[in-house]
RNA sequence: GGGCGCAUAGCUCAGUGGUAGAGCAUCUCCCUUUUAAGGAGAGGGUCCCUGGUUCGAGCCCAGGUGCGCUCACCA
């Protein structure tokens, strides 16, 4: 067979095309239609006592071959892990000749009985085998050894980060711990859903394509609908649509979905990321703090069986109640400055001490936020709710019931990083219109992250919106913490990369 | 966007101006309980790209591309 549709050939690939032709010539079908699997690697190893000498059918990818003339040991990898199989020419006959044409990377199905080798490794003694898919592109080879203390040492591990992210399928094949992270991610999301479902939430879906974007301070992606001939934005948040549903009478709603922000990429930012937003009618941010504690603790225990985690070398305990830290008090404590009475000049001077310089047009709220980020944020280690934020940077949050200039808002921090954002939602349409107006002024002054006025959202609120508590949690960042992954790219299967070439 | 670093065989990496290297993988031969199996032999390269310096460049210089780390911005 000629090389077809495969551009970057090398000798290894050419060789595999030759093997493919030989298989066809010998009457083997190298790409099968199915295989009735009844067992999996790890389960077989875990249940050896019951399965000893019992027949099993397994399938998986060949990860290692140790040929010894007319017999061979092969390691195959299935969804659960790896197991060794033992092939003898006496047992499989002609199939052994076909096996000579198989390679690391091929996917095979085998049937045989479970046994232990002389060296004590649980294996499958193959009676018949079938090639299920020929691999024509060689996978990166890594080998494993175990040292005296029983630690696994991996030799020639596939480590090129660029290739691992671009070709995640290869990464998943050869680096099993990567798969574990994504299985954990899946379990975390599933567990959050079940927690919310048992708390009587309704999961909804709101538009990704929005004529007016809002709900966060960020720059959007712009796209265009041809038939409507209108520009649309990819959402930066779900917030304004979910609160319309609160107006409509859904008392508890949530959405887990992708948001898109047209901003920089680094180890905590990907242009598309997964957000959980939820809204609860008749509750406030005090209620929400307790709810977050419960939810995170529930997920930690359900998925990991513990509340204490080793994260980047520090032990973090997610067990509630979390620390409450007033933004005003904590800044006063760290800097001696009372931000409620401080002038912009005083803030500017103080910021300079921390090496932060802002543009002249920066609002007082922005300066306070920056000062907090520089002076307090890095010192937060254990799960902490930072409460009560400046009104200027919180246009959708309700004014604090007792504290002038602040809103009822909190952010959850762990290890100096924000993991959630919540507030008593602003439900006064007159106040909301004023907030949008001042955002609009900031916009005209050049802040392209300031909110646009959303007239339809205001109209919804004018019909009457119950008091509501709202919450947003960045799922990617939560997963990073719980799985101890240093970059967001390690918890996103296909992170955004520049185009190849 | 700024600074620093990296790019050599399928994979992991050596190679500081003079014939392109190693281990694993691949191929041939031997080997029916091995496990980084073993023994004997062989093949395999756009040294990221484009220019420059030089008698001669994987190596030195300039520009570019991609990636990583870091700072800034942001969730």
Coordinates of C-alpha atoms (C1' of nucleotides) in Angstrom, one line a residue:
Chain A
X1 CA 0.0 0.0 0.0
X2 CA 1.3 3.5 -0.8
X3 CA 1.5 6.2 1.9
X4 CA -1.7 8.0 1.7
X5 CA -2.6 11.4 3.2
X6 CA 0.2 11.3 5.7
X7 CA 2.6 14.1 5.1
X8 CA 5.3 13.8 7.7
X9 CA 6.4 10.3 7.1
X10 CA 9.6 8.9 8.5
X11 CA 11.1 5.4 8.4
X12 CA 9.1 4.3 11.4
X13 CA 5.8 5.3 9.7
X14 CA 6.8 3.8 6.3
X15 CA 7.6 0.6 8.1
X16 CA 4.2 0.5 9.7
X17 CA 2.5 1.0 6.3
X18 CA 4.5 -2.1 5.1
X19 CA 3.2 -4.1 8.1
X20 CA -0.3 -2.9 7.2
X21 CA 0.0 -4.3 3.7
X22 CA 1.4 -7.6 5.0
X23 CA -1.5 -7.9 7.4
X24 CA -4.0 -7.4 4.6
X25 CA -2.1 -10.0 2.5
X26 CA -2.3 -12.5 5.3
X27 CA -6.1 -11.9 5.5
X28 CA -6.2 -9.9 8.8
X29 CA -8.4 -6.9 9.1
X30 CA -6.3 -4.2 10.8
X31 CA -9.2 -2.0 11.7
X32 CA -11.9 -3.9 13.4
X33 CA -15.6 -3.1 14.1
X34 CA -15.8 -4.1 17.7
X35 CA -14.8 -6.4 20.5
X36 CA -16.8 -7.8 23.4
X37 CA -14.7 -6.7 26.4
X38 CA -15.8 -8.2 29.7
X39 CA -12.9 -7.3 32.1
X40 CA -10.5 -4.4 32.8
X41 CA -6.9 -4.3 33.9
X42 CA -7.1 -2.9 37.4
X43 CA -10.1 -4.9 38.3
X44 CA -8.4 -8.1 37.3
X45 CA -5.4 -7.3 39.4
X46 CA -7.5 -6.3 42.4
X47 CA -9.6 -9.5 42.2
X48 CA -6.9 -12.0 41.4
X49 CA -8.0 -14.5 44.0
X50 CA -11.5 -14.9 42.4
X51 CA -10.2 -14.7 38.8
X52 CA -7.2 -17.0 39.0
X53 CA -7.4 -19.4 36.0
X54 CA -10.7 -17.8 34.9
X55 CA -11.2 -16.7 31.3
X56 CA -11.4 -12.9 30.5
X57 CA -11.7 -10.8 27.4
X58 CA -9.8 -7.5 27.5
X59 CA -8.8 -4.9 25.0
X60 CA -6.3 -2.0 25.0
X61 CA -3.3 -0.4 23.5
X62 CA 0.1 -2.2 23.4
X63 CA 2.5 -0.1 25.6
X64 CA 5.4 -2.5 25.7
X65 CA 6.5 -5.7 24.1
X66 CA 9.1 -8.2 25.3
X67 CA 9.6 -10.8 22.6
X68 CA 11.4 -14.0 23.4
X69 CA 11.2 -16.0 20.2
X70 CA 8.1 -18.1 20.2
X71 CA 6.6 -16.4 23.3
X72 CA 6.2 -12.8 24.3
X73 CA 5.1 -10.6 27.1
X74 CA 3.1 -7.5 26.3
X75 CA 1.8 -4.7 28.4
X76 CA -1.6 -3.4 27.3
X77 CA -3.3 -0.3 28.6
X78 CA -7.1 0.0 28.9
X79 CA -9.3 2.6 30.6
X80 CA -8.3 1.4 34.1
X81 CA -4.6 1.0 33.7
X82 CA -2.1 -1.5 32.5
X83 CA -1.8 -5.3 32.6
X84 CA 0.6 -7.8 31.2
X85 CA -0.4 -10.5 28.8
X86 CA 1.5 -13.6 27.8
X87 CA 1.4 -15.0 24.3
X88 CA 2.8 -18.3 23.1
X89 CA 2.9 -19.6 19.6
X90 CA 1.7 -23.0 20.8
X91 CA -1.5 -21.3 22.1
X92 CA -2.4 -18.7 19.4
X93 CA -1.0 -20.4 16.3
X94 CA -1.2 -18.2 13.1
X95 CA -2.1 -15.2 15.2
X96 CA 1.4 -15.3 16.5
X97 CA 2.7 -14.5 13.0
X98 CA 0.3 -11.6 12.9
X99 CA 1.6 -10.5 16.3
X100 CA 5.1 -10.2 14.8
X101 CA 3.7 -7.4 12.7
X102 CA 2.2 -5.6 15.6
X103 CA 3.8 -2.6 17.4
X104 CA 3.7 -0.5 20.5
X105 CA 0.6 1.7 20.0
X106 CA -1.6 -0.9 18.3
X107 CA -4.9 -1.7 19.9
X108 CA -5.7 -5.3 20.4
X109 CA -8.3 -7.5 22.0
X110 CA -7.3 -10.7 23.7
X111 CA -9.1 -13.6 25.4
X112 CA -7.3 -15.9 27.9
X113 CA -7.1 -17.0 31.5
X114 CA -5.8 -15.0 34.4
X115 CA -2.6 -16.3 36.1
X116 CA 0.5 -15.1 38.0
X117 CA 4.0 -15.4 36.5
X118 CA 7.0 -16.8 38.2
X119 CA 7.9 -13.3 39.3
X120 CA 4.4 -12.8 40.7
X121 CA 2.9 -10.4 38.2
X122 CA -0.8 -10.9 37.5
X123 CA -1.2 -11.5 33.8
X124 CA -3.5 -12.9 31.1
X125 CA -2.4 -16.1 29.3
X126 CA -3.7 -15.4 25.8
X127 CA -5.7 -18.1 24.0
X128 CA -6.8 -15.9 21.1
X129 CA -6.1 -12.4 20.0
X130 CA -7.4 -9.9 17.5
X131 CA -5.9 -6.7 16.1
X132 CA -8.5 -4.0 16.6
X133 CA -6.6 -1.0 15.3
X134 CA -3.2 -0.6 13.7
X135 CA -1.2 2.4 14.9
X136 CA 0.7 3.8 12.0
X137 CA 2.2 6.7 13.9
X138 CA 4.6 5.6 16.7
X139 CA 3.7 6.8 20.2
X140 CA 6.5 8.3 22.4
X141 CA 8.0 5.5 24.4
X142 CA 8.5 5.8 28.1
X143 CA 9.6 3.0 30.4
X144 CA 9.0 2.4 34.0
X145 CA 11.1 1.0 36.7
X146 CA 10.7 0.7 40.5
X147 CA 13.5 1.6 42.9
X148 CA 14.2 -0.2 46.2
X149 CA 11.7 1.9 48.0
X150 CA 8.9 1.0 45.6
X151 CA 8.8 4.4 43.9
X152 CA 8.1 4.4 40.2
X153 CA 10.8 5.9 38.0
X154 CA 9.8 6.8 34.5
X155 CA 12.5 6.8 31.9
X156 CA 12.4 9.0 28.8
X157 CA 9.0 10.4 29.8
X158 CA 7.1 12.4 27.2
X159 CA 7.7 15.9 28.7
X160 CA 7.6 18.4 25.9
X161 CA 4.9 20.7 27.2
X162 CA 4.1 22.2 23.8
X163 CA 3.5 18.7 22.2
X164 CA 1.6 17.5 25.3
X165 CA -0.9 20.4 25.0
X166 CA -1.2 20.4 21.2
X167 CA -1.4 16.6 21.0
X168 CA -3.3 15.9 24.2
X169 CA -4.4 12.5 22.9
X170 CA -0.7 11.4 23.0
X171 CA -0.3 13.0 26.5
X172 CA -3.3 11.0 27.7
X173 CA -1.9 7.8 26.3
X174 CA 1.6 8.0 27.7
X175 CA 1.1 10.0 30.9
X176 CA -1.5 8.2 32.9
X177 CA -1.5 10.8 35.7
X178 CA -2.9 13.4 33.2
X179 CA -6.0 11.2 32.7
X180 CA -6.4 11.1 36.5
X181 CA -6.6 14.9 36.7
X182 CA -9.3 15.0 34.1
X183 CA -11.3 12.2 35.7
X184 CA -11.1 14.2 38.9
X185 CA -12.3 17.3 37.1
X186 CA -15.2 15.4 35.7
X187 CA -16.1 14.0 39.2
X188 CA -15.9 17.5 40.7
X189 CA -18.3 19.0 38.2
X190 CA -20.7 16.0 38.5
X191 CA -20.6 16.4 42.3
X192 CA -21.3 20.1 42.2
X193 CA -24.3 19.3 40.0
X194 CA -25.6 16.7 42.3
X195 CA -25.1 19.0 45.3
X196 CA -27.1 21.8 43.6
X197 CA -29.7 19.4 42.4
X198 CA -30.3 18.2 45.9
X199 CA -30.6 21.8 47.0
X200 CA -33.5 22.3 44.6
X201 CA -31.6 24.3 41.9
X202 CA -32.7 24.2 38.3
X203 CA -29.9 23.9 35.7
X204 CA -30.6 26.3 32.8
X205 CA -28.9 27.4 29.6
X206 CA -28.6 31.0 28.6
X207 CA -27.1 32.6 25.4
X208 CA -23.5 32.4 24.6
X209 CA -24.1 34.9 21.7
X210 CA -25.2 38.2 23.3
X211 CA -26.0 41.5 21.7
X212 CA -24.9 43.3 24.8
X213 CA -22.2 41.7 27.0
X214 CA -22.1 42.2 30.8
X215 CA -21.9 40.7 34.2
X216 CA -18.1 41.2 34.5
X217 CA -15.4 43.7 33.7
X218 CA -13.6 42.2 30.7
X219 CA -13.0 42.6 27.0
X220 CA -15.2 40.3 24.8
X221 CA -14.8 38.4 21.6
X222 CA -16.9 39.9 18.8
X223 CA -18.6 37.8 16.1
X224 CA -21.2 38.5 13.4
X225 CA -24.5 36.9 12.5
X226 CA -24.9 37.0 8.7
X227 CA -28.7 36.7 8.4
X228 CA -29.5 39.2 11.2
X229 CA -26.5 41.3 10.0
X230 CA -25.6 42.1 13.5
X231 CA -22.5 41.9 15.7
X232 CA -22.7 39.6 18.7
X233 CA -20.5 39.1 21.6
X234 CA -19.4 35.8 23.1
X235 CA -20.5 36.0 26.7
X236 CA -18.0 37.2 29.4
X237 CA -20.5 36.1 32.2
X238 CA -23.9 34.5 32.5
X239 CA -25.0 36.8 35.3
X240 CA -27.5 39.2 33.6
X241 CA -29.5 36.4 31.9
X242 CA -29.6 34.2 35.1
X243 CA -31.0 37.2 37.1
X244 CA -33.7 37.7 34.4
X245 CA -34.7 34.1 35.3
X246 CA -34.9 35.1 39.0
X247 CA -37.3 37.9 38.0
X248 CA -39.2 35.2 36.0
X249 CA -39.7 33.1 39.1
X250 CA -37.0 30.5 39.1
X251 CA -36.0 30.8 42.7
X252 CA -32.8 28.8 42.4
X253 CA -31.0 28.6 39.1
X254 CA -27.5 27.7 38.0
X255 CA -25.4 27.3 34.8
X256 CA -22.1 25.6 34.3
X257 CA -20.7 26.7 31.0
X258 CA -17.9 28.4 29.1
X259 CA -17.3 32.1 29.3
X260 CA -15.0 33.9 26.9
X261 CA -12.7 36.8 27.6
X262 CA -10.4 38.4 25.0
X263 CA -7.5 39.0 27.3
X264 CA -4.0 37.7 28.0
X265 CA -3.1 34.0 28.4
X266 CA -1.0 32.8 31.3
X267 CA -1.0 30.1 33.9
X268 CA -4.3 31.2 35.4
X269 CA -6.0 32.5 32.3
X270 CA -7.4 30.7 29.2
X271 CA -9.5 32.7 26.7
X272 CA -12.4 30.3 27.3
X273 CA -13.0 29.0 30.8
X274 CA -15.6 27.2 32.7
X275 CA -17.8 29.1 35.1
X276 CA -20.4 28.1 37.6
X277 CA -22.9 30.8 38.3
X278 CA -25.8 30.4 40.7
X279 CA -28.6 32.6 42.0
X280 CA -30.8 32.2 45.0
X281 CA -33.9 34.3 45.6
X282 CA -34.7 35.7 49.1
X283 CA -31.1 35.1 50.3
X284 CA -28.2 37.5 50.9
X285 CA -24.4 37.2 50.8
X286 CA -24.2 36.0 54.4
X287 CA -26.3 33.0 53.5
X288 CA -24.1 32.5 50.4
X289 CA -20.9 32.3 52.4
X290 CA -22.2 29.4 54.3
X291 CA -23.5 27.8 51.2
X292 CA -20.0 28.0 49.5
X293 CA -18.4 26.5 52.5
X294 CA -20.9 23.6 52.4
X295 CA -20.5 23.0 48.7
X296 CA -16.7 23.1 48.6
X297 CA -16.5 20.8 51.6
X298 CA -19.1 18.5 50.1
X299 CA -17.1 18.2 46.9
X300 CA -13.8 17.7 48.7
X301 CA -15.1 14.9 50.8
X302 CA -17.2 13.3 48.1
X303 CA -14.5 13.3 45.4
X304 CA -11.3 13.1 47.5
X305 CA -12.5 11.8 50.8
X306 CA -10.8 14.6 52.7
X307 CA -10.8 18.3 53.4
X308 CA -7.1 18.8 53.7
X309 CA -5.1 19.2 50.5
X310 CA -1.4 19.6 49.7
X311 CA -1.4 22.5 47.3
X312 CA 1.8 23.8 45.9
X313 CA 3.6 22.6 49.0
X314 CA 1.2 24.1 51.5
X315 CA -1.5 22.2 53.5
X316 CA -4.9 23.8 52.8
X317 CA -8.0 22.9 54.8
X318 CA -11.3 23.5 53.0
X319 CA -13.3 22.6 56.1
X320 CA -15.7 25.4 57.1
X321 CA -16.2 27.9 58.5
X322 CA -13.6 29.8 56.4
X323 CA -11.9 33.0 57.7
X324 CA -13.9 36.2 57.3
X325 CA -11.7 39.2 56.4
X326 CA -13.1 42.7 56.0
X327 CA -11.4 44.4 53.0
X328 CA -11.4 47.8 54.8
X329 CA -10.0 46.4 58.1
X330 CA -7.4 44.2 56.5
X331 CA -6.1 47.1 54.4
X332 CA -6.0 49.3 57.5
X333 CA -4.1 46.6 59.4
X334 CA -1.5 46.1 56.7
X335 CA -1.0 49.7 55.6
X336 CA -2.5 51.9 58.4
X337 CA -4.7 53.6 55.8
X338 CA -8.5 53.9 56.3
X339 CA -9.7 53.6 52.8
X340 CA -13.2 54.9 53.7
X341 CA -11.8 58.3 54.6
X342 CA -8.6 58.3 52.6
X343 CA -8.3 60.7 49.6
X344 CA -7.2 59.5 46.2
X345 CA -3.8 61.2 46.8
X346 CA -3.2 59.2 49.9
X347 CA -4.2 56.0 48.1
X348 CA -1.9 56.9 45.3
X349 CA 1.0 57.5 47.7
X350 CA 0.4 54.2 49.5
X351 CA 0.1 52.3 46.2
X352 CA 3.5 53.7 45.1
X353 CA 5.0 52.1 48.2
X354 CA 3.9 48.8 46.9
X355 CA 5.3 49.6 43.4
X356 CA 1.8 50.0 41.8
X357 CA 1.2 52.9 39.5
X358 CA -2.2 53.5 38.0
X359 CA -3.4 55.7 35.2
X360 CA -4.6 59.1 36.3
X361 CA -8.2 58.3 35.5
X362 CA -8.4 55.4 37.9
X363 CA -11.4 55.5 40.3
X364 CA -11.0 55.3 44.0
X365 CA -12.6 51.9 44.0
X366 CA -10.1 50.6 41.5
X367 CA -7.2 52.1 43.6
X368 CA -8.6 50.3 46.7
X369 CA -8.8 47.1 44.8
X370 CA -5.2 47.4 43.7
X371 CA -4.1 48.3 47.1
X372 CA -5.8 45.2 48.5
X373 CA -4.2 43.1 45.8
X374 CA -0.7 44.4 46.6
X375 CA -0.9 44.6 50.4
X376 CA -3.3 41.9 51.6
X377 CA -3.9 39.3 48.9
X378 CA -0.5 37.6 49.0
X379 CA -0.8 37.0 52.7
X380 CA -4.0 35.0 52.4
X381 CA -3.3 31.2 52.6
X382 CA -6.2 29.3 54.0
X383 CA -9.7 29.6 52.5
X384 CA -10.9 33.1 53.3
X385 CA -13.9 35.3 52.5
X386 CA -12.9 38.8 51.8
X387 CA -16.0 40.9 52.5
X388 CA -17.4 44.3 51.6
X389 CA -16.0 45.9 48.4
X390 CA -16.0 49.4 47.1
X391 CA -19.1 50.3 45.2
X392 CA -17.3 51.6 42.1
X393 CA -16.0 48.2 41.2
X394 CA -19.2 46.4 41.9
X395 CA -21.9 47.8 39.7
X396 CA -24.3 44.8 40.1
X397 CA -24.0 44.4 43.9
X398 CA -26.4 45.8 46.5
X399 CA -25.2 48.8 48.6
X400 CA -24.1 47.7 52.1
X401 CA -26.9 47.9 54.6
X402 CA -24.8 49.8 57.1
X403 CA -21.4 50.7 55.5
X404 CA -21.3 53.8 53.3
X405 CA -19.4 53.5 50.0
X406 CA -19.3 49.7 50.2
X407 CA -21.4 46.9 48.7
X408 CA -22.4 43.5 50.2
X409 CA -19.9 41.4 48.2
X410 CA -17.4 38.7 49.0
X411 CA -14.6 36.9 47.2
X412 CA -13.2 33.6 48.3
X413 CA -9.4 33.4 48.3
X414 CA -7.1 30.5 48.7
X415 CA -3.3 30.8 48.5
X416 CA -3.6 34.4 47.4
X417 CA -5.9 33.5 44.5
X418 CA -9.5 34.3 44.0
X419 CA -11.7 31.3 43.5
X420 CA -15.2 32.8 43.8
X421 CA -17.1 36.1 43.7
X422 CA -20.5 36.7 45.2
X423 CA -22.9 39.4 46.4
X424 CA -26.3 40.4 47.6
X425 CA -27.6 41.2 44.1
X426 CA -28.7 44.7 43.4
X427 CA -32.5 44.5 42.9
X428 CA -33.3 48.2 42.9
X429 CA -33.8 49.2 39.2
X430 CA -33.4 52.9 39.9
X431 CA -30.0 52.3 41.7
X432 CA -29.1 49.9 38.9
X433 CA -29.7 52.5 36.3
X434 CA -27.5 54.9 38.1
X435 CA -24.7 52.4 38.4
X436 CA -24.9 51.6 34.7
X437 CA -24.8 55.3 34.0
X438 CA -21.6 55.8 35.9
X439 CA -20.1 52.7 34.2
X440 CA -21.1 54.3 31.0
X441 CA -19.1 57.4 31.9
X442 CA -16.1 55.3 32.8
X443 CA -16.5 53.7 29.4
X444 CA -16.5 57.0 27.6
X445 CA -13.5 58.0 29.6
X446 CA -11.7 55.1 28.0
X447 CA -12.3 52.1 30.3
X448 CA -13.3 49.4 27.7
X449 CA -14.0 46.9 30.5
X450 CA -16.8 49.0 32.0
X451 CA -20.3 47.8 31.6
X452 CA -22.6 48.8 28.8
X453 CA -26.2 49.8 29.7
X454 CA -28.4 46.8 29.3
X455 CA -31.9 48.3 28.8
X456 CA -33.6 44.9 28.7
X457 CA -32.0 43.9 31.9
X458 CA -33.2 47.1 33.5
X459 CA -36.7 46.5 32.2
X460 CA -36.7 43.0 33.7
X461 CA -35.7 44.4 37.1
X462 CA -38.4 47.1 36.9
X463 CA -41.0 44.3 36.9
X464 CA -39.7 43.5 40.4
X465 CA -36.8 41.3 41.3
X466 CA -36.7 39.5 44.7
X467 CA -33.8 40.0 47.0
X468 CA -31.2 37.5 45.7
X469 CA -27.8 36.1 46.5
X470 CA -25.5 35.3 43.5
X471 CA -22.3 33.4 43.2
X472 CA -19.7 32.7 40.5
X473 CA -16.9 30.1 40.8
X474 CA -14.2 29.6 38.3
X475 CA -14.2 25.8 37.9
X476 CA -10.8 25.6 36.3
X477 CA -9.2 27.3 39.2
X478 CA -11.1 25.2 41.7
X479 CA -9.9 22.1 39.9
X480 CA -6.3 23.4 39.9
X481 CA -6.4 23.7 43.7
X482 CA -8.0 20.4 44.4
X483 CA -5.8 18.5 42.0
X484 CA -2.6 20.5 42.8
X485 CA -1.9 21.5 39.2
X486 CA 0.3 24.5 38.7
X487 CA -1.2 25.9 35.5
X488 CA -4.7 26.2 34.1
X489 CA -3.4 24.3 31.0
X490 CA -3.1 21.2 33.1
X491 CA -6.8 21.2 33.9
X492 CA -8.1 22.1 30.4
X493 CA -7.9 19.3 27.9
X494 CA -7.3 21.4 24.9
X495 CA -5.8 24.8 26.1
X496 CA -5.6 27.6 23.6
X497 CA -2.3 27.7 21.7
X498 CA -0.9 29.7 18.9
X499 CA -1.5 28.0 15.5
X500 CA 1.1 25.5 14.4
X501 CA 3.7 26.8 11.9
Chain B
rG1 C1' 3.4 43.6 25.9
rG2 C1' 8.7 43.6 28.8
rG3 C1' 12.8 40.5 30.7
rC4 C1' 15.2 35.6 30.8
rG5 C1' 15.6 30.7 28.8
rC6 C1' 14.8 26.6 25.3
rA7 C1' 14.3 24.4 20.0
rU8 C1' 19.6 18.4 17.5
rA9 C1' 16.8 11.0 15.3
rG10 C1' 9.9 8.8 16.7
rC11 C1' 10.9 9.9 22.5
rU12 C1' 14.6 11.7 26.3
rC13 C1' 19.1 14.2 25.8
rA14 C1' 24.8 15.0 24.8
rG15 C1' 27.5 17.9 21.4
rU16 C1' 31.5 26.0 22.1
rG17 C1' 34.1 26.6 14.9
rG18 C1' 36.7 21.2 11.5
rU19 C1' 33.2 13.8 9.1
rA20 C1' 26.1 14.3 13.3
rG21 C1' 26.3 11.4 18.8
rA22 C1' 24.1 8.2 23.1
rG23 C1' 20.0 5.4 25.5
rC24 C1' 15.1 3.9 24.4
rA25 C1' 12.1 2.9 20.0
rU26 C1' 12.7 0.7 14.7
rC27 C1' 14.9 -3.4 11.4
rU28 C1' 17.7 -8.5 10.8
rC29 C1' 19.3 -13.1 13.5
rC30 C1' 19.0 -16.1 18.4
rC31 C1' 15.7 -16.9 22.5
rU32 C1' 8.4 -20.5 25.1
rU33 C1' 7.4 -17.2 32.6
rU34 C1' 9.9 -11.8 30.8
rU35 C1' 9.4 -7.0 33.0
rA36 C1' 13.8 -0.5 31.6
rA37 C1' 14.0 -8.9 29.4
rG38 C1' 18.8 -10.5 27.3
rG39 C1' 22.7 -11.5 23.3
rA40 C1' 24.8 -10.3 18.2
rG41 C1' 24.4 -6.9 14.1
rA42 C1' 22.0 -2.8 11.0
rG43 C1' 19.3 1.5 9.5
rG44 C1' 17.5 6.3 10.8
rG45 C1' 18.8 13.8 10.7
rU46 C1' 15.5 20.3 6.8
rC47 C1' 20.5 20.3 13.9
rC48 C1' 13.1 25.4 14.2
rC49 C1' 13.1 29.2 9.8
rU50 C1' 15.7 33.3 7.0
rG51 C1' 19.9 36.0 6.4
rG52 C1' 25.0 37.2 8.0
rU53 C1' 30.3 36.4 9.7
rU54 C1' 34.0 32.5 8.3
rC55 C1' 38.1 28.7 4.0
rG56 C1' 34.5 26.1 7.0
rA57 C1' 28.4 27.1 11.3
rG58 C1' 24.4 22.4 15.1
rC59 C1' 27.9 25.8 17.6
rC60 C1' 29.3 32.8 16.5
rC61 C1' 25.9 37.4 15.0
rA62 C1' 21.0 39.6 13.4
rG63 C1' 15.9 39.0 12.4
rG64 C1' 11.7 35.7 12.7
rU65 C1' 8.5 31.6 14.6
rG66 C1' 6.9 28.3 18.5
rC67 C1' 7.2 27.0 23.6
rG68 C1' 8.6 27.6 28.8
rC69 C1' 9.7 30.7 33.2
rU70 C1' 8.8 35.6 35.1
rC71 C1' 6.8 40.7 35.5
rA72 C1' 2.6 43.7 34.0
rC73 C1' -3.1 43.1 33.0
rC74 C1' -7.2 39.9 33.9
rA75 C1' -11.2 35.3 36.7

